[in-house]
CSV table of C-alpha atoms in Angstrom, one decimal:
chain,number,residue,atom,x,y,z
A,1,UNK,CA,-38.0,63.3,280.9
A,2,UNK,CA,-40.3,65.9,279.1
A,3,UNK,CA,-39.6,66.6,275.5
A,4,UNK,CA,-38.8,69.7,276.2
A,5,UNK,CA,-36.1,68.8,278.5
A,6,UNK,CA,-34.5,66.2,275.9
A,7,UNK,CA,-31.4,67.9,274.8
A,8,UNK,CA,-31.3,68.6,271.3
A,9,UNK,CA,-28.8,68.4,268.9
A,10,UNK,CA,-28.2,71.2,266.7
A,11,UNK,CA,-25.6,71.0,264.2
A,12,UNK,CA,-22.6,68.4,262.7
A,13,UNK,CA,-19.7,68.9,261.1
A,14,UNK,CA,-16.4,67.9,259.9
A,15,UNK,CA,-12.9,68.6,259.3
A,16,UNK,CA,-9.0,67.3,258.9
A,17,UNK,CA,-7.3,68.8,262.4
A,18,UNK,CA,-3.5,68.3,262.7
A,19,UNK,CA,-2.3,67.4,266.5
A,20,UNK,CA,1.3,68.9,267.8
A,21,UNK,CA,3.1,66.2,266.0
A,22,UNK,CA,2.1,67.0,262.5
A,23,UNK,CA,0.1,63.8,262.7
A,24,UNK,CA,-3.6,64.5,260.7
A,25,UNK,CA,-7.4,63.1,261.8
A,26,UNK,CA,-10.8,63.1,260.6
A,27,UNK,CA,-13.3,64.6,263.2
A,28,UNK,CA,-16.7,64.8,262.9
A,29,UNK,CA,-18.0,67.1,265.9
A,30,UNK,CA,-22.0,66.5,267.3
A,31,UNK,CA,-23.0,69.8,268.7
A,32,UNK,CA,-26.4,69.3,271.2
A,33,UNK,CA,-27.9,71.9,273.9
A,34,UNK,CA,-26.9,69.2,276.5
A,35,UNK,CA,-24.6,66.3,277.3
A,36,UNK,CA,-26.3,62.7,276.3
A,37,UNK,CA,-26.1,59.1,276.8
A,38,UNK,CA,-23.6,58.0,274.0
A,39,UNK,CA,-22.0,54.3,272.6
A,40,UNK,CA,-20.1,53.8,269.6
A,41,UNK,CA,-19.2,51.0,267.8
A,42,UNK,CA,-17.9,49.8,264.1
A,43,UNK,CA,-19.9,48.5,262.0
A,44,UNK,CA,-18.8,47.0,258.5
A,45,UNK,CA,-17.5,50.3,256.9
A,46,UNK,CA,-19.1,52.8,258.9
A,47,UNK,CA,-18.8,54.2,262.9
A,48,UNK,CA,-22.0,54.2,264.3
A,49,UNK,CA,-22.5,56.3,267.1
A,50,UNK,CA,-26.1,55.4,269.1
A,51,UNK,CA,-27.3,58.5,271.6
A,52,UNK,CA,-30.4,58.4,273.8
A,53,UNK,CA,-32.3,60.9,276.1
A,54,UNK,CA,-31.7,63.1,272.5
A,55,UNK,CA,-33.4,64.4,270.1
A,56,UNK,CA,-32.6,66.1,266.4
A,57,UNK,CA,-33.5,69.8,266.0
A,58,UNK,CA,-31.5,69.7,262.2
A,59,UNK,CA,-32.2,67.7,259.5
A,60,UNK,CA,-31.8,64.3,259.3
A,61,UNK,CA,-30.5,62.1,256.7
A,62,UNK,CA,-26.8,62.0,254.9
A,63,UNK,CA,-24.2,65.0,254.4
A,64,UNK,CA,-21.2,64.4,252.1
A,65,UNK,CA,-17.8,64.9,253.3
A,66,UNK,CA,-15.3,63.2,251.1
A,67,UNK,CA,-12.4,64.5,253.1
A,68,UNK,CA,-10.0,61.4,251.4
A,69,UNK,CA,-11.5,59.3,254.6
A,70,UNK,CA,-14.8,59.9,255.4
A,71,UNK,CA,-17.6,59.8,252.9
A,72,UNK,CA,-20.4,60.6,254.5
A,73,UNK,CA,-22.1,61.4,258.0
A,74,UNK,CA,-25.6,60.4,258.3
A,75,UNK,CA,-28.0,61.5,261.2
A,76,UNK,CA,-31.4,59.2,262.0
A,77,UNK,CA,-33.9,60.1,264.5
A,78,UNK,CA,-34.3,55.8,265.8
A,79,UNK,CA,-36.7,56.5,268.2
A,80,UNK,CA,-38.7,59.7,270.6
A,81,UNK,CA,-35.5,60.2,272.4
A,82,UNK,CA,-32.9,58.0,270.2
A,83,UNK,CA,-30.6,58.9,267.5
A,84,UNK,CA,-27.8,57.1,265.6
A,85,UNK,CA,-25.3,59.3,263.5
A,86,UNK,CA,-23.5,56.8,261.0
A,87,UNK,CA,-19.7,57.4,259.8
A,88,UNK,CA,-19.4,56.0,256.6
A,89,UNK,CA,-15.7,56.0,255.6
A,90,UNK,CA,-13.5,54.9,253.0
A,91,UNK,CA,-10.6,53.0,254.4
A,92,UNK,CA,-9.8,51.4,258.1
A,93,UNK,CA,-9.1,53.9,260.3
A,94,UNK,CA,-8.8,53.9,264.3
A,95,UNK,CA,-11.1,56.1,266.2
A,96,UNK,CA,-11.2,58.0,269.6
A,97,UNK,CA,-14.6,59.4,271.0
A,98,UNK,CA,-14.8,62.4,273.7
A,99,UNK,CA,-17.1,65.2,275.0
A,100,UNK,CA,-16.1,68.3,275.7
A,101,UNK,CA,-18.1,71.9,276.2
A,102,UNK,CA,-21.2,73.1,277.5
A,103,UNK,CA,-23.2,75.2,274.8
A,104,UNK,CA,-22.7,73.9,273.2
A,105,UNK,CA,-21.9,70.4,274.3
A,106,UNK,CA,-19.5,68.8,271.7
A,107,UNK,CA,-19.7,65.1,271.2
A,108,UNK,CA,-16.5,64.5,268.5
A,109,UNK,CA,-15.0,60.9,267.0
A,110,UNK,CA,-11.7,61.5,266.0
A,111,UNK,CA,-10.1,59.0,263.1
A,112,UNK,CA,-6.5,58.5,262.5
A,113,UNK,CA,-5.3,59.2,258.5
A,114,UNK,CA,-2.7,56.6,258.6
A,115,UNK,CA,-4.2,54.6,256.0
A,116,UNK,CA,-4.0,58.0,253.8
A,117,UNK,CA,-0.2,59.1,254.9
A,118,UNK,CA,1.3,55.3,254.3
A,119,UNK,CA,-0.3,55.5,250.9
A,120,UNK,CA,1.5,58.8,250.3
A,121,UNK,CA,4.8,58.1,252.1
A,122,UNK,CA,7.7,58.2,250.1
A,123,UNK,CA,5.8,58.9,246.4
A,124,UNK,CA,7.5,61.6,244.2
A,125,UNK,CA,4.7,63.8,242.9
A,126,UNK,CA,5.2,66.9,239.9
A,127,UNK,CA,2.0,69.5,240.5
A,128,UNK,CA,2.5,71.5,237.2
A,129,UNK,CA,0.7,74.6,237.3
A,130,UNK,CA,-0.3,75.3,232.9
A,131,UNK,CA,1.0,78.3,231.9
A,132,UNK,CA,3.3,81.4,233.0
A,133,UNK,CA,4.9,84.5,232.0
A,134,UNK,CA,3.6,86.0,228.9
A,135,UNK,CA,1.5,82.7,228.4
A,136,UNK,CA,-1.8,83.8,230.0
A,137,UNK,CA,-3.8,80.7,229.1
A,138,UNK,CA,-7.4,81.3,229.1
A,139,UNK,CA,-9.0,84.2,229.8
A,140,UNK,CA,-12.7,84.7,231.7
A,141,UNK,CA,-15.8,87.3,230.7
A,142,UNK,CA,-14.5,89.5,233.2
A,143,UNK,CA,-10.9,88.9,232.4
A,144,UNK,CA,-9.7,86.0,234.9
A,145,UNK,CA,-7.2,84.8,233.8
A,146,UNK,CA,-6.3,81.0,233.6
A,147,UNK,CA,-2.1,81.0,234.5
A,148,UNK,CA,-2.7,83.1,237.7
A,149,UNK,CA,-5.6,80.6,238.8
A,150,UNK,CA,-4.2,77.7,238.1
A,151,UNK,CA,-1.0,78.3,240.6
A,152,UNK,CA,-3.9,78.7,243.7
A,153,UNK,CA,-5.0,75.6,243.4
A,154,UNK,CA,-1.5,74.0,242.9
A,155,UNK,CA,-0.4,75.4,245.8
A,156,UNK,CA,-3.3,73.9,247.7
A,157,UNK,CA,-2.8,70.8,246.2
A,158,UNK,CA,0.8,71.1,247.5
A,159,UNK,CA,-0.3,71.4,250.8
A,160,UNK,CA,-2.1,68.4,250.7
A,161,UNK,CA,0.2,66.1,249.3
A,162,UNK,CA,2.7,67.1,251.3
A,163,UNK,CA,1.0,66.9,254.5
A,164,UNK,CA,-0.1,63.4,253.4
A,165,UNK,CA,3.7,62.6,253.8
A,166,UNK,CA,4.2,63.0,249.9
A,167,UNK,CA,7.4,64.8,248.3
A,168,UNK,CA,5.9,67.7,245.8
A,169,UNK,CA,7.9,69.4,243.1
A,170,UNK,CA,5.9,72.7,241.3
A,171,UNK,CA,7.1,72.8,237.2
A,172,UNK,CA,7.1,76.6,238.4
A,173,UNK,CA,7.4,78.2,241.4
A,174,UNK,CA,6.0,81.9,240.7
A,175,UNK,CA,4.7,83.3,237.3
A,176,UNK,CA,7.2,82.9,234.8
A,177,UNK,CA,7.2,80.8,231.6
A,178,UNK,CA,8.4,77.2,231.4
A,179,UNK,CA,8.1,75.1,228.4
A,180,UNK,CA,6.4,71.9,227.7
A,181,UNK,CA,9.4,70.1,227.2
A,182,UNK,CA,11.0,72.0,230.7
A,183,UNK,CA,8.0,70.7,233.0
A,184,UNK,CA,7.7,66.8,231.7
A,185,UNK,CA,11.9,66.6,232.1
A,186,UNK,CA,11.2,67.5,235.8
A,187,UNK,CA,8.7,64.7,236.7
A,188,UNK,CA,11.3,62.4,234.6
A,189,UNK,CA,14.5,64.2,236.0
A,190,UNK,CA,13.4,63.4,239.7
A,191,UNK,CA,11.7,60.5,239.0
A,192,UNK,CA,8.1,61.1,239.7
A,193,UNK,CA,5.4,58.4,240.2
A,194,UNK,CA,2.6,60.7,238.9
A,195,UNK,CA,2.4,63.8,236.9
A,196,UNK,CA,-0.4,66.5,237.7
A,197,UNK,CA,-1.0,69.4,235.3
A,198,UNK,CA,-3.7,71.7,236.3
A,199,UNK,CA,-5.6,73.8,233.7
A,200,UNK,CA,-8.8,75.0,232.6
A,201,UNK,CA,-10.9,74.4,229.8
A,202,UNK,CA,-11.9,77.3,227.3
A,203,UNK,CA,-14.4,77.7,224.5
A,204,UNK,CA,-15.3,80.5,222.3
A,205,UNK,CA,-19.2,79.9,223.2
A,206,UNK,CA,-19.3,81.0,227.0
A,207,UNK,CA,-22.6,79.4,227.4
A,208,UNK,CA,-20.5,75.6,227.3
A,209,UNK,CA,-19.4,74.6,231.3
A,210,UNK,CA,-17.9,71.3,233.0
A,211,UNK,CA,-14.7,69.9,233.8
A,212,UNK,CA,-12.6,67.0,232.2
A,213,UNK,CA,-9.2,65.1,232.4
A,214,UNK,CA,-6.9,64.9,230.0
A,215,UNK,CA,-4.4,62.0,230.6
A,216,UNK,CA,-1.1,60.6,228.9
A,217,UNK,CA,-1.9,57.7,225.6
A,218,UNK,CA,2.0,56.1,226.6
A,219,UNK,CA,0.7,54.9,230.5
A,220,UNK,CA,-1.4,52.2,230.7
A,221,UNK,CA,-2.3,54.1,234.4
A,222,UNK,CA,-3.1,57.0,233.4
A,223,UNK,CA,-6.6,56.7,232.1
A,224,UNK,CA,-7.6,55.3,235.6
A,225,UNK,CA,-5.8,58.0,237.4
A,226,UNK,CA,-7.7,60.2,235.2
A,227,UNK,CA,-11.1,58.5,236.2
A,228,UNK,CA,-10.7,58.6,239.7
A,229,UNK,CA,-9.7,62.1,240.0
A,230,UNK,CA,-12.1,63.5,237.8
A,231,UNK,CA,-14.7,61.4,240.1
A,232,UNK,CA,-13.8,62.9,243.1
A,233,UNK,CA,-13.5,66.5,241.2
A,234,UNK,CA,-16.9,66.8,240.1
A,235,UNK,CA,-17.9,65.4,243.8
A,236,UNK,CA,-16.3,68.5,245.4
A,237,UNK,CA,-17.7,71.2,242.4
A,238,UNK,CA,-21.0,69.7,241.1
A,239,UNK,CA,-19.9,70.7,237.7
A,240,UNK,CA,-21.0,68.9,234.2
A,241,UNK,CA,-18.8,65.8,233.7
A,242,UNK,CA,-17.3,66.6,230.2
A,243,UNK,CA,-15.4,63.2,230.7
A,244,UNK,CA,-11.3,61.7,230.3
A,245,UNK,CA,-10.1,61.6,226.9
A,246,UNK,CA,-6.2,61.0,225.3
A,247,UNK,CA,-3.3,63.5,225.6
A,248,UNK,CA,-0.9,62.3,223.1
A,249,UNK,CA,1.3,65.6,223.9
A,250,UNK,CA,2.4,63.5,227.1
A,251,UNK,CA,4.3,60.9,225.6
A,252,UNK,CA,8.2,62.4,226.7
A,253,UNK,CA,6.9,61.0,230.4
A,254,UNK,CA,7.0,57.5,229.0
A,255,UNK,CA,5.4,55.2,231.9
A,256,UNK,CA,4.7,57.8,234.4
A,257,UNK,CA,0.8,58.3,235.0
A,258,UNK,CA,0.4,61.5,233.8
A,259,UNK,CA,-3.0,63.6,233.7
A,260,UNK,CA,-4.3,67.2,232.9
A,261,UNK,CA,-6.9,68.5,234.9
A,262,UNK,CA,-9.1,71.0,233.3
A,263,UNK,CA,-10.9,71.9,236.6
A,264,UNK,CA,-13.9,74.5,235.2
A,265,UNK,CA,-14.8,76.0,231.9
A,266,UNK,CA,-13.5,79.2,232.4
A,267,UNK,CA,-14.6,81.1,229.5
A,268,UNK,CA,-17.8,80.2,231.4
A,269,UNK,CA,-19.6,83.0,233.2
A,270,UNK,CA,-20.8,81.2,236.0
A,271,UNK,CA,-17.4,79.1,236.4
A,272,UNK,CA,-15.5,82.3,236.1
A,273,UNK,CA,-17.4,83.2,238.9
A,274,UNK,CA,-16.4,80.3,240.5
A,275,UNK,CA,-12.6,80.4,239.9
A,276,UNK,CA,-12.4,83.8,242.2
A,277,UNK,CA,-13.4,82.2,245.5
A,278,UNK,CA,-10.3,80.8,247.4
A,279,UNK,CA,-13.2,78.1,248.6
A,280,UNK,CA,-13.3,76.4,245.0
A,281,UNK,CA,-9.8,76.4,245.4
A,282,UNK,CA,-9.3,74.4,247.7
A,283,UNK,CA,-12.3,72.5,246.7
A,284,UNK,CA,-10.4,71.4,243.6
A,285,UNK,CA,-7.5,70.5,245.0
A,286,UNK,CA,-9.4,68.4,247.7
A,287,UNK,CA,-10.9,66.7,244.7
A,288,UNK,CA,-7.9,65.9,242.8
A,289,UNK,CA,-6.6,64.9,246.1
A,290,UNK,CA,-8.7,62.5,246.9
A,291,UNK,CA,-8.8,61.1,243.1
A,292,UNK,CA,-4.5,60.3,243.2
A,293,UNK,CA,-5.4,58.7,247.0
A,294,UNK,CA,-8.2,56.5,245.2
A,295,UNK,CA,-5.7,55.8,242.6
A,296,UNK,CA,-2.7,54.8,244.8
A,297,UNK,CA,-5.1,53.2,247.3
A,298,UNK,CA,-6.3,50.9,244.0
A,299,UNK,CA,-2.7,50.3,242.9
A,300,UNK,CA,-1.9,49.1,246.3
A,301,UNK,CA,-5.2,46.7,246.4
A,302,UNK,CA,-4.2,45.2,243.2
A,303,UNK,CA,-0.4,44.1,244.5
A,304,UNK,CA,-1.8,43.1,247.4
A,305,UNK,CA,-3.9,40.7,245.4
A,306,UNK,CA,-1.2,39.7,243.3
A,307,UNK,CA,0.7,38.3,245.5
């Protein structure tokens, strides 16, 4: 076959889909001008997917996903009319493969998020959105302001937990001012295994940027919660690590892992910027997200390992 018959593929991507059970999957989706010869297989932590009579019209090399299950995607050129697009993901997950379309032809592995859901199943989570009411919290250049914020990406976070098979209870449903005191009783009124408070950071010289997580000095879990969600935040945003430090004001939770997540600077111009897209929001939520999973994913390694 003639180069310029080879069919060429011209785009991948990724997303979480949800099927008519409420059940969710990773599926990365290989778009080409023309059906090819495809075999997939597992390979340590990654799918591999090995095409031939193909050839790349994109560009090759890794693209980060960090969906909770799937790191990365990579695409190689292994030969004239040979390509392998690797699947590099985080925990075991079950796979499907299929082909579907014409133009263009859609070549899609499909991975189950059971791994993700069990971890999730039956955990108690408090999303506490800061601020409310006549507490504005920060306040942008262009007049942003932090308490209004703050509630989208809780309610995205909500979203996700909950679809993860996770019970969420919001400190405040709408704007309206709750106290301190108010938001740390509900996590230990209901119980909670982890308390989320989601902020912003503010500083009277707009020119200083990042994101940090504050986390609770009486849970010896906290400071790795804190770790691994800030990880995973900074993966989603690209923003300057301003690093976990001590929140003493936490101490009323007693052992729950509690953390404050100060997702931008937003007395920041730029990050100001950044807080009015619905995209970062969700962005920030996918990242603290995929931190708690890492967490609970780690907590369940080390009982595993202890007994």
């Amino acid at each position: 076959m003639s180069s310029g018959k080879i069919p060429r593929i011209t785009n991948i991507w990724s997303k979480v889909v949800e099927n008519e059970d409420g059940l969710l999957f990773s599926r990365v989706v290989i778009e080409s001008t023309g059906a090819f010869q495809t075999k997939v297989k597992r390979q340590g932590g990654k799918i591999l997917l090995e095409g031939s009579g193909v050839m790349a019209n994109m560009p090759l090399g890794p693209v980060e996903i960090n969906d909770g299950l799937i790191r990365r995607v990579s695409l190689d050129q292994a030969g004239h009319d040979r390509i392998t697009v690797a699947i590099e993901t985080e925990h075991p997950a079950a796979f499907d493969f299929g082909v579907t379309g014409e133009l263009p032809v859609r070549t899609s592995v499909t991975l189950e998020r059971s791994f993700i859901t069990r971890l999730f199943q039956g955990k108690k989570i408090v999303i506490d959105p800061g601020h409310g009411g006549e507490d504005l919290g920060g306040r942008g250049p262009v007049n942003l302001v932090e308490k209004n914020v703050v509630m989208l990406i809780a309610l995205n976070l909500k979203k996700l937990f909950e679809q993860a098979g996770a019970e969420v209870i919001l400190t405040r449903q709408e704007d309206q001012a709750v106290s301190p005191t108010e938001r740390m009783k509900a996590a230990k009124d209901q119980n909670a295994c982890i308390f989320v408070s989601i902020h912003t950071n503010i500083d009277q010289n707009n020119k200083v940027s990042g994101a940090a997580v504050l986390y609770s000095s009486s849970s010896r879990d906290s400071a790795g919660l804190a770790g691994h969600v800030k990880e995973e935040l900074l993966k989603k945003l690209k923003l300057v690590d301003r690093g976990i430090r001590k929140k003493k004001e936490y101490g009323i939770l007693g052992s729950i892992p509690a953390i404050e997540v100060e997702v931008v600077t937003i007395t920041n111009w730029v990050e100001e910027g950044l807080l009015r897209s619905p995209t970062v929001h969700k962005k920030a939520a996918e990242g603290i997200f995929n931190g708690v999973k890492n967490y609970l994913a780690g907590s369940v390694r080390q009982q595993e390992v202890l007994v």
